[in-house]
mmCIF file of C-alpha atoms in Angstrom:
data_model
loop_
_atom_site.group_PDB
_atom_site.id
_atom_site.type_symbol
_atom_site.label_atom_id
_atom_site.label_comp_id
_atom_site.label_asym_id
_atom_site.label_seq_id
_atom_site.Cartn_x
_atom_site.Cartn_y
_atom_site.Cartn_z
ATOM 1 C CA MET A 1 41.558 143.226 99.078
ATOM 2 C CA THR A 2 43.655 140.617 97.223
ATOM 3 C CA PHE A 3 40.523 138.768 96.119
ATOM 4 C CA LEU A 4 39.014 141.987 94.726
ATOM 5 C CA SER A 5 42.233 142.769 92.863
ATOM 6 C CA LEU A 6 42.302 139.288 91.347
ATOM 7 C CA LEU A 7 38.629 139.503 90.411
ATOM 8 C CA LEU A 8 39.105 142.913 88.817
ATOM 9 C CA GLY A 9 42.141 141.622 86.883
ATOM 10 C CA PHE A 10 40.200 138.604 85.669
ATOM 11 C CA LEU A 11 37.278 140.765 84.544
ATOM 12 C CA MET A 12 39.615 143.093 82.662
ATOM 13 C CA ILE A 13 41.233 140.155 80.871
ATOM 14 C CA GLN A 14 37.805 138.752 79.950
ATOM 15 C CA SER A 15 36.733 142.178 78.674
ATOM 16 C CA ASP A 16 39.895 142.461 76.535
ATOM 17 C CA LEU A 17 39.342 138.961 75.117
ATOM 18 C CA TYR A 18 35.743 139.799 74.225
ATOM 19 C CA ALA A 19 36.825 143.064 72.584
ATOM 20 C CA GLN A 20 39.525 141.205 70.620
ATOM 21 C CA GLU A 21 37.009 138.598 69.410
ATOM 22 C CA SER A 22 34.579 141.360 68.423
ATOM 23 C CA GLU A 23 37.269 143.119 66.340
ATOM 24 C CA ILE A 24 38.267 139.840 64.669
ATOM 25 C CA LYS A 25 34.632 139.128 63.807
ATOM 26 C CA GLN A 26 34.283 142.603 62.263
ATOM 27 C CA ILE A 27 37.320 141.983 60.039
ATOM 28 C CA ARG A 28 36.103 138.524 59.027
ATOM 29 C CA ASP A 29 32.674 139.987 58.213
ATOM 30 C CA GLN A 30 34.296 142.726 56.111
ATOM 31 C CA ARG A 31 36.325 140.091 54.240
ATOM 32 C CA GLU A 32 33.212 138.015 53.544
ATOM 33 C CA ALA A 33 31.357 141.074 52.254
ATOM 34 C CA SER A 34 34.347 141.937 50.066
ATOM 35 C CA ASN A 35 34.378 138.398 48.653
ATOM 36 C CA LYS A 36 30.681 138.710 47.829
ATOM 37 C CA ALA A 37 31.257 142.055 46.079
ATOM 38 C CA LEU A 38 34.084 140.540 44.025
ATOM 39 C CA ARG A 39 31.908 137.549 43.102
ATOM 40 C CA ASN A 40 29.224 139.964 41.878
ATOM 41 C CA PHE A 41 31.838 142.046 39.983
ATOM 42 C CA ASP A 42 30.838 145.091 42.047
ATOM 43 C CA GLU A 43 34.124 147.012 42.127
ATOM 44 C CA LYS A 44 32.428 150.099 43.543
ATOM 45 C CA LEU A 45 31.186 148.158 46.587
ATOM 46 C CA ASN A 46 34.471 146.274 46.923
ATOM 47 C CA SER A 47 36.411 149.554 47.002
ATOM 48 C CA THR A 48 34.476 150.584 50.143
ATOM 49 C CA PHE A 49 36.465 147.959 52.072
ATOM 50 C CA LEU A 50 39.775 149.668 51.159
ATOM 51 C CA THR A 51 41.514 152.819 52.334
ATOM 52 C CA ASP A 52 41.921 155.445 49.597
ATOM 53 C CA ASP A 53 45.693 154.933 49.629
ATOM 54 C CA VAL A 54 45.578 151.111 49.708
ATOM 55 C CA LEU A 55 48.640 149.239 48.472
ATOM 56 C CA ILE A 56 48.071 145.945 46.679
ATOM 57 C CA THR A 57 50.653 143.567 45.304
ATOM 58 C CA THR A 58 48.977 141.210 42.846
ATOM 59 C CA GLY A 59 49.701 137.503 42.660
ATOM 60 C CA ALA A 60 52.016 138.200 39.710
ATOM 61 C CA GLY A 61 53.947 140.893 41.610
ATOM 62 C CA THR A 62 52.413 144.089 40.224
ATOM 63 C CA LEU A 63 52.237 146.854 42.857
ATOM 64 C CA LEU A 64 49.070 148.959 42.744
ATOM 65 C CA SER A 65 48.836 152.190 44.734
ATOM 66 C CA GLY A 66 45.374 153.488 45.622
ATOM 67 C CA LYS A 67 41.788 152.588 44.795
ATOM 68 C CA ALA A 68 41.806 154.383 41.449
ATOM 69 C CA GLU A 69 44.836 152.440 40.205
ATOM 70 C CA LEU A 70 43.287 149.154 41.341
ATOM 71 C CA ILE A 71 40.031 149.831 39.498
ATOM 72 C CA GLU A 72 41.939 150.890 36.367
ATOM 73 C CA TYR A 73 44.017 147.685 36.567
ATOM 74 C CA ILE A 74 40.864 145.554 36.795
ATOM 75 C CA ASN A 75 39.063 147.453 34.020
ATOM 76 C CA ASN A 76 42.046 147.088 31.676
ATOM 77 C CA ALA A 77 42.602 143.382 32.317
ATOM 78 C CA ASN A 78 42.672 141.207 29.207
ATOM 79 C CA GLY A 79 40.996 137.839 28.892
ATOM 80 C CA GLN A 80 38.021 136.360 30.640
ATOM 81 C CA LYS A 81 36.417 138.185 33.517
ATOM 82 C CA MET A 82 37.608 136.755 36.858
ATOM 83 C CA TYR A 83 36.629 136.871 40.506
ATOM 84 C CA TRP A 84 38.620 136.024 43.618
ATOM 85 C CA VAL A 85 37.783 134.396 46.914
ATOM 86 C CA ARG A 86 39.996 134.974 49.929
ATOM 87 C CA THR A 87 39.739 132.480 52.791
ATOM 88 C CA THR A 88 40.982 133.828 56.101
ATOM 89 C CA THR A 89 43.046 131.508 58.288
ATOM 90 C CA GLU A 90 44.193 133.999 60.937
ATOM 91 C CA VAL A 91 43.449 137.512 62.202
ATOM 92 C CA ILE A 92 45.452 139.263 64.917
ATOM 93 C CA VAL A 93 44.329 142.669 66.203
ATOM 94 C CA ASN A 94 46.459 145.302 67.928
ATOM 95 C CA SER A 95 43.858 147.327 69.827
ATOM 96 C CA GLU A 96 46.348 150.037 70.780
ATOM 97 C CA SER A 97 47.465 150.858 67.232
ATOM 98 C CA GLN A 98 44.100 150.007 65.632
ATOM 99 C CA LEU A 99 45.931 147.786 63.131
ATOM 100 C CA ALA A 100 45.324 144.140 62.325
ATOM 101 C CA TRP A 101 47.056 141.322 60.470
ATOM 102 C CA GLU A 102 45.099 138.878 58.339
ATOM 103 C CA GLU A 103 46.438 135.924 56.423
ATOM 104 C CA GLY A 104 44.931 133.151 54.393
ATOM 105 C CA THR A 105 44.599 131.612 50.961
ATOM 106 C CA TRP A 106 43.037 132.950 47.781
ATOM 107 C CA GLU A 107 41.641 131.421 44.615
ATOM 108 C CA GLY A 108 40.843 132.972 41.246
ATOM 109 C CA PHE A 109 37.948 131.800 39.088
ATOM 110 C CA ASN A 110 36.749 132.526 35.575
ATOM 111 C CA GLU A 111 33.415 134.344 35.536
ATOM 112 C CA ASN A 112 31.068 131.365 35.168
ATOM 113 C CA SER A 113 33.198 128.745 36.882
ATOM 114 C CA THR A 114 33.471 127.283 40.354
ATOM 115 C CA THR A 115 36.813 125.614 39.635
ATOM 116 C CA PRO A 116 39.809 127.790 40.524
ATOM 117 C CA ILE A 117 42.379 128.372 37.796
ATOM 118 C CA VAL A 118 44.914 130.153 40.005
ATOM 119 C CA ALA A 119 45.555 130.233 43.753
ATOM 120 C CA GLY A 120 48.004 131.218 46.445
ATOM 121 C CA ASN A 121 48.498 132.819 49.836
ATOM 122 C CA TYR A 122 47.795 136.366 50.955
ATOM 123 C CA ALA A 123 48.368 138.724 53.849
ATOM 124 C CA ALA A 124 46.530 141.945 54.631
ATOM 125 C CA GLN A 125 46.998 144.884 56.961
ATOM 126 C CA TRP A 126 43.781 146.408 58.272
ATOM 127 C CA THR A 127 43.309 149.787 59.948
ATOM 128 C CA LYS A 128 40.465 151.159 62.046
ATOM 129 C CA LYS A 129 41.461 154.825 61.970
ATOM 130 C CA SER A 130 38.084 155.721 60.491
ATOM 131 C CA GLY A 131 36.112 153.708 63.069
ATOM 132 C CA ILE A 132 35.563 150.908 60.538
ATOM 133 C CA TRP A 133 38.061 148.194 59.696
ATOM 134 C CA LEU A 134 39.468 148.860 56.196
ATOM 135 C CA ILE A 135 42.217 147.153 54.210
ATOM 136 C CA GLN A 136 45.346 149.314 54.081
ATOM 137 C CA SER A 137 47.551 146.866 52.197
ATOM 138 C CA GLN A 138 47.396 143.390 50.700
ATOM 139 C CA LEU A 139 50.024 141.039 49.346
ATOM 140 C CA PHE A 140 48.993 138.144 47.125
ATOM 141 C CA VAL A 141 51.423 135.444 46.012
ATOM 142 C CA THR A 142 50.507 132.948 43.299
ATOM 143 C CA LEU A 143 51.591 129.446 44.240
ATOM 144 C CA PRO A 144 51.300 126.063 42.531
ATOM 145 C CA LYS A 145 47.896 124.464 43.022
ATOM 146 C CA ASP A 146 47.927 121.110 44.796
#
């Protein structure tokens, strides 16, 4: 009986680890698809990775509330067209609450450039209330480039 209990416990732990890795992969895949949409200046596609009530704090400290405000902010930006690439360094998933933490670095590029002109760190909160991992909030901080 003890052996069966240990075996069952081990199998449950392995199942939880696999589920955790699967959720992390889904978030990383969503981030990569979002990066691609940003690179192609496809704001409509990029907005599909966000909740309707998303909160975003830009690298300069501007707080944007909701998809519509984000798109308006981007459309009204002055200067050269820019795209951003976020590079994930960590994802932690809470399977019970269906929330996840993501952190990493970001870089901003002028439209036809591959050399970043601005960079920093970011953190994101993801939610899976809809059955798909979506970004609920993001915080970007501009930091000096090395």
